[in-house]
Amino acid sequence: MRAGMIACSEAAYDLMILVRERWQQKHPEDELEYKVKCRALSSISMAETVTELTGSWFPDKDAILFFCASGIAVRSIAPFLRHKAKDPAILVIDETGRFCISLLSGHLGGANTLAEEISGLMADKGMIPVITTATDREGCFAVDEFARRNGLVLTDFQCAKEISAAILQGEKIFFDCSYPVEGEVPEELILEKSRGKENGLEREEKRILISDRVYTAAGAAKKGCCLQLLPKNIVVGIGCRKGTDKEMIRQAVTAHLHSLCLSEEAIAGVASIDLKQEEEGILAFCREKQIPFMTYSAKQLQIQMGSFTASDFVEKVTGVDNVCERSVVASGAALLSGKRAENGVTTAVGEYQRSIVF
């Protein structure tokens, strides 16, 4: 996690340093940047305003913690708010350390969980987490928090709101999942065994569907509310000529996924041979999608087990008879669809095995 911390008084600064130390002890891998804006601490006080600092942090931080009055935090974040799916977790901690308030992005951003964790770290100081989201206060199942914990993409925020509202009204929600389910299913959900494409989606009911397949249930959208949660479990193996641009990469990937009724949002990563590790077209595509680019040596690809589409030309150039299919398997994914060529770009598609945890 990448977090930013800002304190606005001497007492708040001392508290921030203590929270940072305890957080770093528990999560040494996290990147915690901290600043202070306080006349009494002029030697270390930053030159920019709190709002300017907030603006610079907003696009890059997973969380921002304000050690100050909530009004300062609200005014500082107001110009930069975008959408609940994009905004970082925002927390406010008063300078006495009494309250840790989850102010923004409680579920999708993880502010609620973070408020509880920080309060736990500061339990000896009497810190109390303050969480105001309705589903949490009522002790109900929260679909957006569930999606965040399982790394699932919310495809329809309006439908998610309708489902949350229905749960708060005591309604039962049908739950259809294409993956193994671990843990106890909440009482608000009625678990149905996945039955494949669009089965049952035409009925007038609210439903949560977990699948990486794209469903076109226009009738269901009109009659009811079907919220699809997409797991990021698709790996795309890519082979291409040197200098292939991003758009050609995108077209090839999109065409292959479309043929399989798979969503681009389900892509967890791209894989190829290490000869392509500096291929700008692939790198640009991965940056745009914010997904990792995994590369493997010819030796690593050659030892993969399975039936692959061999090419003498590819073997002559790269030292291995197939790049896109073998790189998918090397990533740990099961090959779902073999080599497909589109405008000089070859792609293969794989799927990670996973489960859904309550």
mmCIF file of C-alpha atoms in Angstrom, residues 110-326:
data_model
loop_
_atom_site.group_PDB
_atom_site.id
_atom_site.type_symbol
_atom_site.label_atom_id
_atom_site.label_comp_id
_atom_site.label_asym_id
_atom_site.label_seq_id
_atom_site.Cartn_x
_atom_site.Cartn_y
_atom_site.Cartn_z
ATOM 1 C CA GLY A 110 -10.730 0.089 2.030
ATOM 2 C CA ALA A 111 -11.041 3.066 4.412
ATOM 3 C CA ASN A 112 -13.345 1.165 6.788
ATOM 4 C CA THR A 113 -10.943 -1.752 7.113
ATOM 5 C CA LEU A 114 -7.995 0.600 7.470
ATOM 6 C CA ALA A 115 -9.753 2.610 10.198
ATOM 7 C CA GLU A 116 -10.362 -0.571 12.165
ATOM 8 C CA GLU A 117 -6.781 -1.755 11.677
ATOM 9 C CA ILE A 118 -5.207 1.547 12.754
ATOM 10 C CA SER A 119 -7.516 1.716 15.770
ATOM 11 C CA GLY A 120 -6.360 -1.790 16.655
ATOM 12 C CA LEU A 121 -2.730 -0.686 16.444
ATOM 13 C CA MET A 122 -3.581 2.212 18.776
ATOM 14 C CA ALA A 123 -5.920 0.331 21.100
ATOM 15 C CA ASP A 124 -3.678 1.018 24.099
ATOM 16 C CA LYS A 125 -4.268 4.731 23.460
ATOM 17 C CA GLY A 126 -8.043 4.261 23.359
ATOM 18 C CA MET A 127 -8.496 5.018 19.650
ATOM 19 C CA ILE A 128 -12.005 4.255 18.323
ATOM 20 C CA PRO A 129 -12.846 3.595 14.637
ATOM 21 C CA VAL A 130 -15.729 5.704 13.318
ATOM 22 C CA ILE A 131 -17.547 4.037 10.418
ATOM 23 C CA THR A 132 -20.816 5.447 9.084
ATOM 24 C CA THR A 133 -21.657 3.327 6.009
ATOM 25 C CA ALA A 134 -25.170 1.944 6.391
ATOM 26 C CA THR A 135 -24.437 -1.724 5.675
ATOM 27 C CA ASP A 136 -21.664 -1.723 8.262
ATOM 28 C CA ARG A 137 -23.795 -0.002 10.881
ATOM 29 C CA GLU A 138 -26.619 -2.505 10.295
ATOM 30 C CA GLY A 139 -24.210 -5.438 10.191
ATOM 31 C CA CYS A 140 -25.298 -6.346 6.646
ATOM 32 C CA PHE A 141 -23.486 -7.840 3.675
ATOM 33 C CA ALA A 142 -21.763 -5.058 1.671
ATOM 34 C CA VAL A 143 -21.279 -6.016 -1.968
ATOM 35 C CA ASP A 144 -18.629 -3.362 -2.690
ATOM 36 C CA GLU A 145 -16.503 -4.365 0.307
ATOM 37 C CA PHE A 146 -16.915 -8.029 -0.675
ATOM 38 C CA ALA A 147 -15.768 -7.163 -4.221
ATOM 39 C CA ARG A 148 -12.709 -5.281 -2.936
ATOM 40 C CA ARG A 149 -11.597 -8.128 -0.661
ATOM 41 C CA ASN A 150 -11.876 -10.651 -3.487
ATOM 42 C CA GLY A 151 -10.283 -8.458 -6.151
ATOM 43 C CA LEU A 152 -13.496 -8.281 -8.181
ATOM 44 C CA VAL A 153 -14.468 -5.462 -10.544
ATOM 45 C CA LEU A 154 -17.879 -3.835 -10.035
ATOM 46 C CA THR A 155 -19.465 -3.484 -13.473
ATOM 47 C CA ASP A 156 -22.547 -1.425 -12.539
ATOM 48 C CA PHE A 157 -22.458 1.002 -9.612
ATOM 49 C CA GLN A 158 -26.149 1.864 -9.892
ATOM 50 C CA CYS A 159 -27.078 -1.791 -9.637
ATOM 51 C CA ALA A 160 -24.715 -2.148 -6.659
ATOM 52 C CA LYS A 161 -26.569 0.700 -4.939
ATOM 53 C CA GLU A 162 -29.922 -0.982 -5.632
ATOM 54 C CA ILE A 163 -28.683 -4.262 -4.195
ATOM 55 C CA SER A 164 -27.329 -2.542 -1.066
ATOM 56 C CA ALA A 165 -30.631 -0.697 -0.621
ATOM 57 C CA ALA A 166 -32.570 -3.945 -1.035
ATOM 58 C CA ILE A 167 -30.402 -5.696 1.557
ATOM 59 C CA LEU A 168 -31.020 -2.873 4.025
ATOM 60 C CA GLN A 169 -34.761 -3.374 3.403
ATOM 61 C CA GLY A 170 -34.444 -7.053 4.273
ATOM 62 C CA GLU A 171 -34.617 -8.481 0.745
ATOM 63 C CA LYS A 172 -32.769 -11.658 -0.250
ATOM 64 C CA ILE A 173 -30.311 -11.488 -3.163
ATOM 65 C CA PHE A 174 -29.627 -14.401 -5.497
ATOM 66 C CA PHE A 175 -25.925 -15.244 -5.722
ATOM 67 C CA ASP A 176 -24.603 -17.076 -8.788
ATOM 68 C CA CYS A 177 -20.878 -17.911 -8.856
ATOM 69 C CA SER A 178 -18.750 -19.716 -11.444
ATOM 70 C CA TYR A 179 -16.005 -20.480 -8.890
ATOM 71 C CA PRO A 180 -15.669 -22.500 -5.684
ATOM 72 C CA VAL A 181 -16.975 -20.630 -2.641
ATOM 73 C CA GLU A 182 -15.133 -20.657 0.690
ATOM 74 C CA GLY A 183 -16.517 -19.549 4.011
ATOM 75 C CA GLU A 184 -20.066 -19.064 5.238
ATOM 76 C CA VAL A 185 -22.441 -17.429 2.765
ATOM 77 C CA PRO A 186 -24.152 -14.408 4.403
ATOM 78 C CA GLU A 187 -27.826 -14.847 5.238
ATOM 79 C CA GLU A 188 -28.709 -12.006 2.869
ATOM 80 C CA LEU A 189 -27.677 -14.152 -0.120
ATOM 81 C CA ILE A 190 -29.284 -17.192 -1.727
ATOM 82 C CA LEU A 191 -26.488 -19.235 -3.296
ATOM 83 C CA GLU A 192 -27.225 -20.834 -6.639
ATOM 84 C CA LYS A 193 -24.906 -23.193 -8.451
ATOM 85 C CA SER A 194 -23.619 -21.519 -11.624
ATOM 86 C CA ARG A 195 -25.571 -22.808 -14.613
ATOM 87 C CA GLY A 196 -23.765 -21.115 -17.497
ATOM 88 C CA LYS A 197 -24.581 -18.309 -19.886
ATOM 89 C CA GLU A 198 -27.583 -16.212 -18.918
ATOM 90 C CA ASN A 199 -29.495 -19.076 -17.307
ATOM 91 C CA GLY A 200 -32.064 -17.593 -14.998
ATOM 92 C CA LEU A 201 -31.023 -13.993 -15.699
ATOM 93 C CA GLU A 202 -34.353 -13.123 -17.309
ATOM 94 C CA ARG A 203 -36.320 -13.377 -14.068
ATOM 95 C CA GLU A 204 -37.437 -10.318 -12.140
ATOM 96 C CA GLU A 205 -35.019 -10.511 -9.245
ATOM 97 C CA LYS A 206 -31.898 -8.912 -7.884
ATOM 98 C CA ARG A 207 -28.855 -11.026 -8.485
ATOM 99 C CA ILE A 208 -25.094 -11.006 -8.013
ATOM 100 C CA LEU A 209 -23.211 -12.937 -10.682
ATOM 101 C CA ILE A 210 -19.492 -13.707 -10.427
ATOM 102 C CA SER A 211 -17.986 -14.698 -13.768
ATOM 103 C CA ASP A 212 -15.317 -13.496 -16.180
ATOM 104 C CA ARG A 213 -17.657 -14.062 -19.152
ATOM 105 C CA VAL A 214 -19.513 -11.125 -20.710
ATOM 106 C CA TYR A 215 -23.285 -11.491 -20.497
ATOM 107 C CA THR A 216 -25.694 -9.609 -22.753
ATOM 108 C CA ALA A 217 -28.920 -9.963 -20.837
ATOM 109 C CA ALA A 218 -30.681 -6.806 -22.022
ATOM 110 C CA GLY A 219 -34.048 -8.207 -20.978
ATOM 111 C CA ALA A 220 -32.747 -8.972 -17.509
ATOM 112 C CA ALA A 221 -31.403 -5.444 -17.189
ATOM 113 C CA LYS A 222 -34.892 -4.087 -17.834
ATOM 114 C CA LYS A 223 -36.728 -6.527 -15.579
ATOM 115 C CA GLY A 224 -34.383 -6.748 -12.642
ATOM 116 C CA CYS A 225 -30.922 -5.946 -11.389
ATOM 117 C CA CYS A 226 -28.092 -8.331 -12.212
ATOM 118 C CA LEU A 227 -24.753 -7.108 -10.861
ATOM 119 C CA GLN A 228 -21.818 -8.869 -12.458
ATOM 120 C CA LEU A 229 -18.576 -8.958 -10.500
ATOM 121 C CA LEU A 230 -15.567 -9.654 -12.694
ATOM 122 C CA PRO A 231 -12.562 -11.513 -11.270
ATOM 123 C CA LYS A 232 -9.186 -10.430 -12.624
ATOM 124 C CA ASN A 233 -8.018 -13.912 -13.541
ATOM 125 C CA ILE A 234 -7.263 -13.770 -17.283
ATOM 126 C CA VAL A 235 -3.707 -13.854 -18.641
ATOM 127 C CA VAL A 236 -3.006 -12.898 -22.256
ATOM 128 C CA GLY A 237 0.126 -14.280 -23.892
ATOM 129 C CA ILE A 238 1.459 -12.040 -26.669
ATOM 130 C CA GLY A 239 3.940 -12.428 -29.501
ATOM 131 C CA CYS A 240 4.577 -9.646 -32.029
ATOM 132 C CA ARG A 241 7.011 -8.068 -34.450
ATOM 133 C CA LYS A 242 9.414 -5.480 -33.054
ATOM 134 C CA GLY A 243 7.889 -2.000 -33.063
ATOM 135 C CA THR A 244 4.250 -3.123 -33.058
ATOM 136 C CA ASP A 245 2.231 -0.208 -31.662
ATOM 137 C CA LYS A 246 -0.208 -0.239 -28.767
ATOM 138 C CA GLU A 247 -3.321 -0.018 -30.930
ATOM 139 C CA MET A 248 -2.425 -3.165 -32.868
ATOM 140 C CA ILE A 249 -1.787 -4.942 -29.567
ATOM 141 C CA ARG A 250 -5.131 -3.748 -28.225
ATOM 142 C CA GLN A 251 -7.035 -4.804 -31.344
ATOM 143 C CA ALA A 252 -5.561 -8.299 -31.244
ATOM 144 C CA VAL A 253 -6.272 -8.738 -27.526
ATOM 145 C CA THR A 254 -9.800 -7.332 -27.820
ATOM 146 C CA ALA A 255 -10.660 -9.540 -30.795
ATOM 147 C CA HIS A 256 -9.442 -12.695 -29.060
ATOM 148 C CA LEU A 257 -11.238 -11.937 -25.797
ATOM 149 C CA HIS A 258 -14.425 -10.958 -27.648
ATOM 150 C CA SER A 259 -14.427 -14.329 -29.437
ATOM 151 C CA LEU A 260 -14.439 -15.999 -26.015
ATOM 152 C CA CYS A 261 -17.046 -13.629 -24.506
ATOM 153 C CA LEU A 262 -14.412 -12.411 -22.017
ATOM 154 C CA SER A 263 -14.154 -8.894 -20.658
ATOM 155 C CA GLU A 264 -10.947 -6.863 -20.948
ATOM 156 C CA GLU A 265 -11.516 -5.816 -17.337
ATOM 157 C CA ALA A 266 -10.824 -9.425 -16.342
ATOM 158 C CA ILE A 267 -7.204 -9.256 -17.551
ATOM 159 C CA ALA A 268 -4.833 -9.839 -14.639
ATOM 160 C CA GLY A 269 -1.638 -9.605 -16.679
ATOM 161 C CA VAL A 270 0.175 -10.031 -19.986
ATOM 162 C CA ALA A 271 2.941 -12.579 -20.609
ATOM 163 C CA SER A 272 5.637 -12.991 -23.271
ATOM 164 C CA ILE A 273 9.267 -13.915 -23.857
ATOM 165 C CA ASP A 274 11.997 -11.776 -22.265
ATOM 166 C CA LEU A 275 13.092 -10.623 -25.734
ATOM 167 C CA LYS A 276 9.948 -8.473 -25.598
ATOM 168 C CA GLN A 277 10.471 -7.004 -22.140
ATOM 169 C CA GLU A 278 11.202 -3.558 -23.644
ATOM 170 C CA GLU A 279 8.541 -3.763 -26.385
ATOM 171 C CA GLU A 280 6.911 -0.340 -26.082
ATOM 172 C CA GLY A 281 3.566 -1.329 -27.645
ATOM 173 C CA ILE A 282 3.021 -4.083 -25.055
ATOM 174 C CA LEU A 283 4.342 -1.898 -22.225
ATOM 175 C CA ALA A 284 2.005 0.952 -23.200
ATOM 176 C CA PHE A 285 -0.962 -1.425 -23.297
ATOM 177 C CA CYS A 286 -0.098 -2.735 -19.834
ATOM 178 C CA ARG A 287 0.360 0.769 -18.426
ATOM 179 C CA GLU A 288 -3.023 1.786 -19.767
ATOM 180 C CA LYS A 289 -4.680 -1.270 -18.223
ATOM 181 C CA GLN A 290 -2.578 -1.005 -15.040
ATOM 182 C CA ILE A 291 -1.611 -4.664 -15.253
ATOM 183 C CA PRO A 292 1.766 -6.396 -14.917
ATOM 184 C CA PHE A 293 3.851 -7.536 -17.889
ATOM 185 C CA MET A 294 5.488 -10.891 -17.125
ATOM 186 C CA THR A 295 8.371 -12.147 -19.279
ATOM 187 C CA TYR A 296 10.213 -15.469 -19.386
ATOM 188 C CA SER A 297 13.393 -16.749 -20.988
ATOM 189 C CA ALA A 298 13.318 -19.143 -23.925
ATOM 190 C CA LYS A 299 14.528 -21.888 -21.548
ATOM 191 C CA GLN A 300 11.686 -21.185 -19.112
ATOM 192 C CA LEU A 301 9.160 -21.322 -21.938
ATOM 193 C CA GLN A 302 10.629 -24.463 -23.487
ATOM 194 C CA ILE A 303 10.199 -26.560 -20.336
ATOM 195 C CA GLN A 304 6.456 -25.866 -20.054
ATOM 196 C CA MET A 305 4.312 -28.976 -20.392
ATOM 197 C CA GLY A 306 1.408 -29.161 -22.793
ATOM 198 C CA SER A 307 0.373 -29.236 -26.435
ATOM 199 C CA PHE A 308 1.420 -26.011 -28.185
ATOM 200 C CA THR A 309 1.146 -24.639 -31.720
ATOM 201 C CA ALA A 310 4.716 -24.952 -32.988
ATOM 202 C CA SER A 311 6.349 -22.574 -35.487
ATOM 203 C CA ASP A 312 9.776 -23.134 -37.043
ATOM 204 C CA PHE A 313 10.065 -19.420 -37.791
ATOM 205 C CA VAL A 314 9.322 -18.431 -34.180
ATOM 206 C CA GLU A 315 11.827 -21.014 -32.926
ATOM 207 C CA LYS A 316 14.509 -19.669 -35.262
ATOM 208 C CA VAL A 317 13.976 -16.083 -34.037
ATOM 209 C CA THR A 318 13.355 -16.689 -30.317
ATOM 210 C CA GLY A 319 14.821 -20.109 -29.516
ATOM 211 C CA VAL A 320 11.419 -21.579 -28.607
ATOM 212 C CA ASP A 321 8.697 -22.933 -30.919
ATOM 213 C CA ASN A 322 5.832 -20.920 -29.406
ATOM 214 C CA VAL A 323 5.747 -17.730 -27.345
ATOM 215 C CA CYS A 324 2.149 -16.714 -26.630
ATOM 216 C CA GLU A 325 0.795 -20.100 -25.491
ATOM 217 C CA ARG A 326 3.859 -21.136 -23.532
#
